[in-house]
């Protein structure tokens, strides 16, 4: 259910409608738009009695939302959501006309490694740094990440270079710490349907980057985002990172067609990760070009100064100089599709 307020409705009237919704034992989600505020209602198993709400001052109309997802839907918010990521050097914007680049190693391996990568990334103009301190690995014997010590290294990278930090949380415990040290909480593909973790991310005060599960349908992907919004965190960015198919020439099949599909259904921005999406270094640049051309709101790229020595995903990591060349091309393509890179 969605309550659409008049464009001239006052903040007081919006508050009164929310209070009324809450008094019915339901949850209200006021979502301000450019023209008007819409109030999403969740927690209702059956139909809410429309008449009660429709008669309240400032209400334009009540529309039942038939889709399984509500708060992530374009029905609730017509225009693109623009997510604001605070960094020491000012906010990075994602969505609408704003396109963001994220670069960094798969994993935080050591302070020296992160410093080396960050130093070489700084001149490219990229403003967001990635790196996993908690690594969900297929094998329990593979490098699992440095944990909190890795987060402290990332915090140092932020202080030294001014980057915003994006890093993954794999459970409740790590999410508490990622929220403390990082700027964006990444929920990885393997946890896309970890509903308890999604709810926790929904109670977090920092933006969330939600990666698509490797076999998730679009509905499942959007429903996972809905979990986060339904808990009150509206700062969610999606990320296509490739899905499992019968293709035998790349690690995953990067589903770029999902980008316009998401845009049709949702106001949330969507990143593309060409690194996990292909698994091969030489495919990162061509798929990055395609991702921006198709409307992605950002790129998440794995970069390592010594990929042959990387503790994880060296084969898909590009060198800082290759990322610098990618940035130049991406800025050119972005201009053609009327996007601003930040
Ligand atoms: C990552 O970005 O570090 C990662 C583990 O990606 P995914 O969850 O998409 O596999
Ligand atoms: Mn990786």
CSV table of C-alpha atoms and ligand atoms in Angstrom, one decimal:
chain,number,residue,atom,x,y,z
A,1,UNK,CA,0.0,0.0,0.0
A,2,UNK,CA,1.2,3.4,-0.9
A,3,UNK,CA,-0.2,6.8,0.3
A,4,UNK,CA,0.6,9.6,-2.2
A,5,UNK,CA,0.5,13.0,-0.6
A,6,UNK,CA,-0.5,16.2,-2.4
A,7,UNK,CA,2.5,18.3,-3.7
A,8,UNK,CA,1.5,21.0,-1.3
A,9,UNK,CA,1.0,18.8,1.7
A,10,UNK,CA,2.8,20.0,4.8
A,11,UNK,CA,5.3,18.2,6.9
A,12,UNK,CA,2.7,18.2,9.6
A,13,UNK,CA,0.2,16.4,7.4
A,14,UNK,CA,2.8,13.8,6.4
A,15,UNK,CA,3.5,13.2,10.1
A,16,UNK,CA,-0.1,12.9,10.9
A,17,UNK,CA,-0.6,10.2,8.2
A,18,UNK,CA,2.4,8.3,9.4
A,19,UNK,CA,1.1,8.4,13.0
A,20,UNK,CA,-2.3,7.1,11.8
A,21,UNK,CA,-0.6,4.3,9.9
A,22,UNK,CA,1.5,3.4,13.0
A,23,UNK,CA,-1.6,3.4,15.2
A,24,UNK,CA,-3.0,0.7,13.0
A,25,UNK,CA,0.0,-1.5,14.0
A,26,UNK,CA,1.7,-0.9,10.6
A,27,UNK,CA,5.0,0.6,9.7
A,28,UNK,CA,5.2,3.9,7.7
A,29,UNK,CA,8.0,4.9,5.4
A,30,UNK,CA,7.7,8.5,4.2
A,31,UNK,CA,9.8,8.9,1.0
A,32,UNK,CA,10.1,12.5,-0.2
A,33,UNK,CA,10.2,12.9,-3.9
A,34,UNK,CA,10.9,15.9,-6.2
A,35,UNK,CA,7.2,16.6,-6.7
A,36,UNK,CA,5.5,15.0,-3.7
A,37,UNK,CA,6.0,12.7,-0.7
A,38,UNK,CA,4.8,9.1,-0.9
A,39,UNK,CA,4.4,7.0,2.3
A,40,UNK,CA,5.0,3.3,1.9
A,41,UNK,CA,3.2,1.0,4.3
A,42,UNK,CA,4.7,-2.3,5.3
A,43,UNK,CA,3.6,-4.9,7.9
A,44,UNK,CA,0.2,-5.4,6.5
A,45,UNK,CA,-0.8,-9.0,5.8
A,46,UNK,CA,-4.2,-8.2,4.4
A,47,UNK,CA,-5.6,-5.1,2.8
A,48,UNK,CA,-5.5,-1.9,4.8
A,49,UNK,CA,-8.8,0.0,5.0
A,50,UNK,CA,-8.1,2.7,2.4
A,51,UNK,CA,-11.0,4.9,3.4
A,52,UNK,CA,-9.5,5.8,6.7
A,53,UNK,CA,-6.3,7.2,5.2
A,54,UNK,CA,-7.8,8.7,2.1
A,55,UNK,CA,-9.8,11.1,4.2
A,56,UNK,CA,-6.8,12.5,6.0
A,57,UNK,CA,-5.7,16.1,5.2
A,58,UNK,CA,-3.0,16.3,2.5
A,59,UNK,CA,-3.6,12.8,1.1
A,60,UNK,CA,-4.0,12.8,-2.7
A,61,UNK,CA,-4.6,9.0,-3.2
A,62,UNK,CA,-3.9,5.6,-1.8
A,63,UNK,CA,-2.7,3.0,-4.3
A,64,UNK,CA,-2.4,-0.7,-3.6
A,65,UNK,CA,1.1,-1.9,-4.7
A,66,UNK,CA,0.7,-5.2,-6.4
A,67,UNK,CA,4.4,-6.0,-6.7
A,68,UNK,CA,6.1,-8.0,-4.0
A,69,UNK,CA,8.6,-5.2,-3.4
A,70,UNK,CA,7.3,-1.9,-2.4
A,71,UNK,CA,9.8,0.6,-1.0
A,72,UNK,CA,12.4,-0.2,-3.7
A,73,UNK,CA,9.8,0.3,-6.4
A,74,UNK,CA,9.5,3.2,-8.8
A,75,UNK,CA,5.8,3.3,-7.7
A,76,UNK,CA,7.0,4.8,-4.4
A,77,UNK,CA,9.5,7.2,-5.9
A,78,UNK,CA,9.4,8.2,-9.5
A,79,UNK,CA,12.8,9.8,-9.8
A,80,UNK,CA,16.2,8.1,-9.3
A,81,UNK,CA,17.5,7.9,-5.7
A,82,UNK,CA,20.8,9.7,-5.3
A,83,UNK,CA,22.9,8.1,-2.5
A,84,UNK,CA,25.3,10.4,-0.7
A,85,UNK,CA,28.5,8.8,0.5
A,86,UNK,CA,30.4,11.0,2.9
A,87,UNK,CA,34.2,11.0,2.5
A,88,UNK,CA,36.8,13.3,4.2
A,89,UNK,CA,37.0,15.2,0.9
A,90,UNK,CA,33.2,15.8,0.5
A,91,UNK,CA,30.3,13.6,-0.5
A,92,UNK,CA,30.4,11.2,-3.4
A,93,UNK,CA,27.0,11.0,-5.1
A,94,UNK,CA,25.7,7.8,-6.7
A,95,UNK,CA,22.5,7.7,-8.9
A,96,UNK,CA,20.6,10.2,-11.1
A,97,UNK,CA,23.2,11.8,-13.3
A,98,UNK,CA,26.0,10.9,-10.9
A,99,UNK,CA,28.3,7.9,-11.6
A,100,UNK,CA,30.8,6.7,-9.0
A,101,UNK,CA,34.0,4.7,-9.4
A,102,UNK,CA,35.3,2.3,-6.7
A,103,UNK,CA,38.7,0.7,-6.9
A,104,UNK,CA,40.9,-1.4,-4.6
A,105,UNK,CA,42.1,-4.8,-3.9
A,106,UNK,CA,39.9,-7.9,-3.4
A,107,UNK,CA,41.2,-8.3,0.1
A,108,UNK,CA,43.1,-6.1,2.6
A,109,UNK,CA,46.3,-8.1,2.9
A,110,UNK,CA,48.6,-5.8,4.8
A,111,UNK,CA,49.1,-2.1,5.4
A,112,UNK,CA,51.9,-2.0,2.9
A,113,UNK,CA,49.7,-3.5,0.2
A,114,UNK,CA,46.8,-1.1,0.8
A,115,UNK,CA,49.2,1.9,1.0
A,116,UNK,CA,50.8,0.9,-2.3
A,117,UNK,CA,47.5,0.4,-4.1
A,118,UNK,CA,46.0,3.6,-2.6
A,119,UNK,CA,49.0,5.7,-3.5
A,120,UNK,CA,48.8,4.6,-7.1
A,121,UNK,CA,45.1,5.0,-7.3
A,122,UNK,CA,45.0,8.5,-5.9
A,123,UNK,CA,46.2,10.3,-9.1
A,124,UNK,CA,43.4,8.6,-11.1
A,125,UNK,CA,40.8,10.8,-9.3
A,126,UNK,CA,38.9,7.8,-7.9
A,127,UNK,CA,37.3,8.7,-4.5
A,128,UNK,CA,36.1,5.4,-3.2
A,129,UNK,CA,38.4,2.6,-2.0
A,130,UNK,CA,37.4,-1.0,-1.7
A,131,UNK,CA,39.0,-4.0,0.1
A,132,UNK,CA,37.7,-6.9,2.1
A,133,UNK,CA,38.7,-7.3,5.7
A,134,UNK,CA,36.3,-10.3,5.9
A,135,UNK,CA,36.4,-12.6,3.0
A,136,UNK,CA,33.7,-15.2,2.4
A,137,UNK,CA,35.8,-17.9,0.7
A,138,UNK,CA,34.8,-21.2,-0.9
A,139,UNK,CA,37.5,-23.0,1.0
A,140,UNK,CA,38.0,-22.7,4.8
A,141,UNK,CA,41.7,-23.0,4.1
A,142,UNK,CA,41.9,-19.9,1.9
A,143,UNK,CA,42.8,-16.5,3.3
A,144,UNK,CA,39.8,-15.3,5.3
A,145,UNK,CA,40.8,-11.7,5.7
A,146,UNK,CA,42.5,-9.7,8.5
A,147,UNK,CA,39.2,-8.9,10.3
A,148,UNK,CA,39.3,-5.8,12.6
A,149,UNK,CA,43.0,-5.3,11.9
A,150,UNK,CA,42.1,-5.0,8.2
A,151,UNK,CA,39.4,-2.4,9.0
A,152,UNK,CA,41.9,-0.4,10.9
A,153,UNK,CA,44.2,-0.4,7.9
A,154,UNK,CA,41.2,0.8,5.7
A,155,UNK,CA,40.5,3.6,8.3
A,156,UNK,CA,44.2,4.6,7.9
A,157,UNK,CA,43.8,4.7,4.1
A,158,UNK,CA,40.8,7.0,4.5
A,159,UNK,CA,42.7,9.3,6.8
A,160,UNK,CA,45.8,9.4,4.7
A,161,UNK,CA,44.2,9.7,1.2
A,162,UNK,CA,40.7,11.0,1.8
A,163,UNK,CA,39.0,8.0,0.2
A,164,UNK,CA,35.6,6.8,1.2
A,165,UNK,CA,35.8,3.1,2.3
A,166,UNK,CA,33.6,0.3,1.0
A,167,UNK,CA,34.1,-3.0,2.8
A,168,UNK,CA,32.1,-6.2,3.3
A,169,UNK,CA,30.3,-7.5,6.3
A,170,UNK,CA,29.7,-11.2,6.5
A,171,UNK,CA,27.8,-11.5,9.7
A,172,UNK,CA,26.3,-9.5,12.6
A,173,UNK,CA,29.6,-9.2,14.4
A,174,UNK,CA,31.5,-8.0,11.4
A,175,UNK,CA,28.7,-5.6,10.4
A,176,UNK,CA,29.0,-3.8,13.8
A,177,UNK,CA,32.7,-3.2,13.0
A,178,UNK,CA,32.2,-2.4,9.4
A,179,UNK,CA,29.7,0.2,10.4
A,180,UNK,CA,32.2,1.7,12.8
A,181,UNK,CA,35.2,1.8,10.5
A,182,UNK,CA,33.8,1.9,7.0
A,183,UNK,CA,31.7,4.4,5.0
A,184,UNK,CA,29.7,1.9,2.9
A,185,UNK,CA,28.6,-1.6,4.2
A,186,UNK,CA,29.0,-4.2,1.4
A,187,UNK,CA,26.8,-7.3,1.6
A,188,UNK,CA,28.3,-9.9,-0.7
A,189,UNK,CA,26.7,-12.2,-3.3
A,190,UNK,CA,26.8,-15.1,-0.9
A,191,UNK,CA,24.9,-13.2,1.7
A,192,UNK,CA,22.2,-11.7,-0.5
A,193,UNK,CA,19.6,-13.9,1.1
A,194,UNK,CA,21.0,-13.8,4.6
A,195,UNK,CA,17.8,-12.2,5.8
A,196,UNK,CA,18.9,-11.6,9.3
A,197,UNK,CA,22.0,-9.8,8.1
A,198,UNK,CA,19.9,-7.8,5.6
A,199,UNK,CA,17.7,-6.7,8.5
A,200,UNK,CA,20.7,-5.7,10.5
A,201,UNK,CA,22.0,-3.7,7.6
A,202,UNK,CA,18.6,-2.0,7.4
A,203,UNK,CA,19.2,-0.7,11.0
A,204,UNK,CA,22.7,0.6,10.1
A,205,UNK,CA,23.3,4.3,9.8
A,206,UNK,CA,25.6,3.9,6.8
A,207,UNK,CA,24.8,3.3,3.1
A,208,UNK,CA,24.7,-0.3,1.9
A,209,UNK,CA,26.0,-1.9,-1.3
A,210,UNK,CA,24.1,-5.0,-2.0
A,211,UNK,CA,25.5,-7.5,-4.5
A,212,UNK,CA,23.4,-9.8,-6.5
A,213,UNK,CA,23.4,-13.4,-5.5
A,214,UNK,CA,25.1,-15.6,-8.1
A,215,UNK,CA,21.8,-17.4,-8.9
A,216,UNK,CA,19.4,-14.7,-7.8
A,217,UNK,CA,16.5,-13.6,-10.1
A,218,UNK,CA,15.7,-9.9,-10.4
A,219,UNK,CA,12.7,-10.2,-8.1
A,220,UNK,CA,14.9,-12.0,-5.4
A,221,UNK,CA,17.5,-9.3,-5.8
A,222,UNK,CA,15.0,-6.5,-5.3
A,223,UNK,CA,13.3,-8.3,-2.4
A,224,UNK,CA,16.7,-8.5,-0.7
A,225,UNK,CA,17.0,-4.8,-1.0
A,226,UNK,CA,13.5,-4.4,0.3
A,227,UNK,CA,14.6,-6.1,3.5
A,228,UNK,CA,17.1,-3.3,4.1
A,229,UNK,CA,14.7,-0.5,3.2
A,230,UNK,CA,11.9,-2.0,5.3
A,231,UNK,CA,14.1,-1.6,8.4
A,232,UNK,CA,14.5,2.1,7.7
A,233,UNK,CA,17.8,2.3,5.7
A,234,UNK,CA,16.9,3.8,2.4
A,235,UNK,CA,20.5,4.3,1.3
A,236,UNK,CA,20.9,1.2,-0.7
A,237,UNK,CA,22.9,0.7,-3.8
A,238,UNK,CA,22.6,-2.5,-5.9
A,239,UNK,CA,25.5,-4.2,-7.6
A,240,UNK,CA,25.4,-6.7,-10.5
A,241,UNK,CA,28.4,-9.0,-10.2
A,242,UNK,CA,27.6,-11.8,-12.6
A,243,UNK,CA,25.5,-14.9,-12.3
A,244,UNK,CA,26.2,-18.6,-12.8
A,245,UNK,CA,25.5,-19.9,-16.3
A,246,UNK,CA,26.7,-22.7,-18.6
A,247,UNK,CA,29.3,-20.3,-20.0
A,248,UNK,CA,32.7,-21.9,-19.7
A,249,UNK,CA,34.9,-19.0,-20.7
A,250,UNK,CA,34.4,-16.7,-17.7
A,251,UNK,CA,34.0,-17.0,-14.0
A,252,UNK,CA,30.4,-15.6,-14.1
A,253,UNK,CA,28.2,-14.2,-16.8
A,254,UNK,CA,27.9,-10.5,-16.3
A,255,UNK,CA,24.2,-9.8,-16.7
A,256,UNK,CA,24.3,-6.2,-18.1
A,257,UNK,CA,20.7,-6.5,-19.2
A,258,UNK,CA,19.7,-6.4,-15.6
A,259,UNK,CA,20.8,-2.7,-15.4
A,260,UNK,CA,17.9,-1.3,-17.5
A,261,UNK,CA,15.6,-3.9,-16.0
A,262,UNK,CA,16.4,-2.6,-12.5
A,263,UNK,CA,16.0,1.0,-13.6
A,264,UNK,CA,12.5,0.3,-15.0
A,265,UNK,CA,11.4,-1.3,-11.7
A,266,UNK,CA,13.3,0.6,-9.0
A,267,UNK,CA,14.6,4.0,-8.1
A,268,UNK,CA,17.8,2.5,-6.5
A,269,UNK,CA,21.2,3.0,-8.2
A,270,UNK,CA,23.0,0.0,-9.5
A,271,UNK,CA,26.7,-0.6,-9.8
A,272,UNK,CA,28.4,-3.1,-12.0
A,273,UNK,CA,31.4,-5.2,-10.9
A,274,UNK,CA,33.2,-6.3,-14.0
A,275,UNK,CA,35.9,-8.0,-11.9
A,276,UNK,CA,33.8,-10.8,-10.3
A,277,UNK,CA,31.5,-10.6,-13.3
A,278,UNK,CA,34.2,-11.9,-15.6
A,279,UNK,CA,37.0,-13.3,-13.4
A,280,UNK,CA,39.5,-12.3,-16.1
A,281,UNK,CA,41.7,-9.2,-16.1
A,282,UNK,CA,41.5,-8.6,-19.9
A,283,UNK,CA,37.7,-8.4,-19.7
A,284,UNK,CA,37.5,-5.7,-17.1
A,285,UNK,CA,37.9,-2.8,-19.4
A,286,UNK,CA,35.6,-3.9,-22.2
A,287,UNK,CA,32.8,-4.8,-19.7
A,288,UNK,CA,33.3,-1.5,-17.8
A,289,UNK,CA,32.8,0.4,-21.0
A,290,UNK,CA,29.6,-1.6,-21.7
A,291,UNK,CA,28.3,-1.2,-18.2
A,292,UNK,CA,28.5,2.6,-18.3
A,293,UNK,CA,27.0,2.6,-21.8
A,294,UNK,CA,24.1,0.5,-20.5
A,295,UNK,CA,23.3,2.9,-17.7
A,296,UNK,CA,25.2,1.6,-14.6
A,297,UNK,CA,25.5,4.2,-11.8
A,298,UNK,CA,28.9,3.0,-10.8
A,299,UNK,CA,31.8,0.5,-11.3
A,300,UNK,CA,33.4,-1.6,-8.6
A,301,UNK,CA,36.8,-2.7,-9.8
A,302,UNK,CA,39.5,-4.9,-8.2
A,303,UNK,CA,42.9,-3.3,-8.5
A,304,UNK,CA,46.2,-4.7,-7.1
A,305,UNK,CA,49.7,-3.4,-7.5
A,306,UNK,CA,51.1,-7.0,-7.7
A,307,UNK,CA,48.2,-9.2,-8.9
A,308,UNK,CA,50.5,-12.2,-9.2
A,309,UNK,CA,51.1,-12.1,-5.5
A,310,UNK,CA,47.5,-11.3,-4.4
A,311,UNK,CA,46.0,-13.5,-1.7
A,312,UNK,CA,42.7,-13.6,-3.5
A,313,UNK,CA,41.4,-12.8,-7.0
A,314,UNK,CA,44.7,-11.8,-8.5
A,315,UNK,CA,43.6,-13.2,-11.9
A,316,UNK,CA,40.8,-10.7,-12.2
A,317,UNK,CA,42.7,-7.8,-10.6
A,318,UNK,CA,44.0,-5.0,-12.9
A,319,UNK,CA,47.1,-2.9,-12.3
A,320,UNK,CA,46.7,0.7,-11.1
A,321,UNK,CA,47.9,2.0,-14.5
A,322,UNK,CA,45.3,-0.1,-16.2
A,323,UNK,CA,42.7,1.4,-13.9
A,324,UNK,CA,44.0,4.9,-14.8
A,325,UNK,CA,43.5,4.1,-18.5
A,326,UNK,CA,40.0,2.7,-17.7
A,327,UNK,CA,39.1,6.0,-15.9
A,328,UNK,CA,40.0,8.1,-18.9
A,329,UNK,CA,37.8,5.9,-21.2
A,330,UNK,CA,35.0,5.8,-18.7
A,331,UNK,CA,34.9,9.6,-18.3
A,332,UNK,CA,34.6,9.9,-22.1
A,333,UNK,CA,31.8,7.3,-22.3
A,334,UNK,CA,30.0,8.9,-19.3
A,335,UNK,CA,29.9,12.2,-21.0
A,336,UNK,CA,28.2,10.7,-24.1
A,337,UNK,CA,25.5,9.2,-21.9
A,338,UNK,CA,25.2,12.5,-19.9
A,339,UNK,CA,26.6,11.2,-16.7
A,340,UNK,CA,29.0,13.0,-14.3
A,341,UNK,CA,31.8,10.9,-12.8
A,342,UNK,CA,32.8,11.5,-9.2
B,1,LIG,C1,33.9,-8.8,-3.3
B,1,LIG,O1,33.5,-7.8,-3.9
B,1,LIG,O2,34.9,-8.7,-2.6
B,1,LIG,C2,33.2,-10.1,-3.3
B,1,LIG,C3,33.5,-11.1,-2.5
B,1,LIG,O3,32.3,-10.1,-4.3
B,1,LIG,P1,31.0,-11.1,-4.4
B,1,LIG,O4,30.3,-11.1,-3.1
B,1,LIG,O5,30.3,-10.5,-5.6
B,1,LIG,O6,31.5,-12.5,-4.8
B,2,LIG,MN1,37.3,-10.5,-5.0
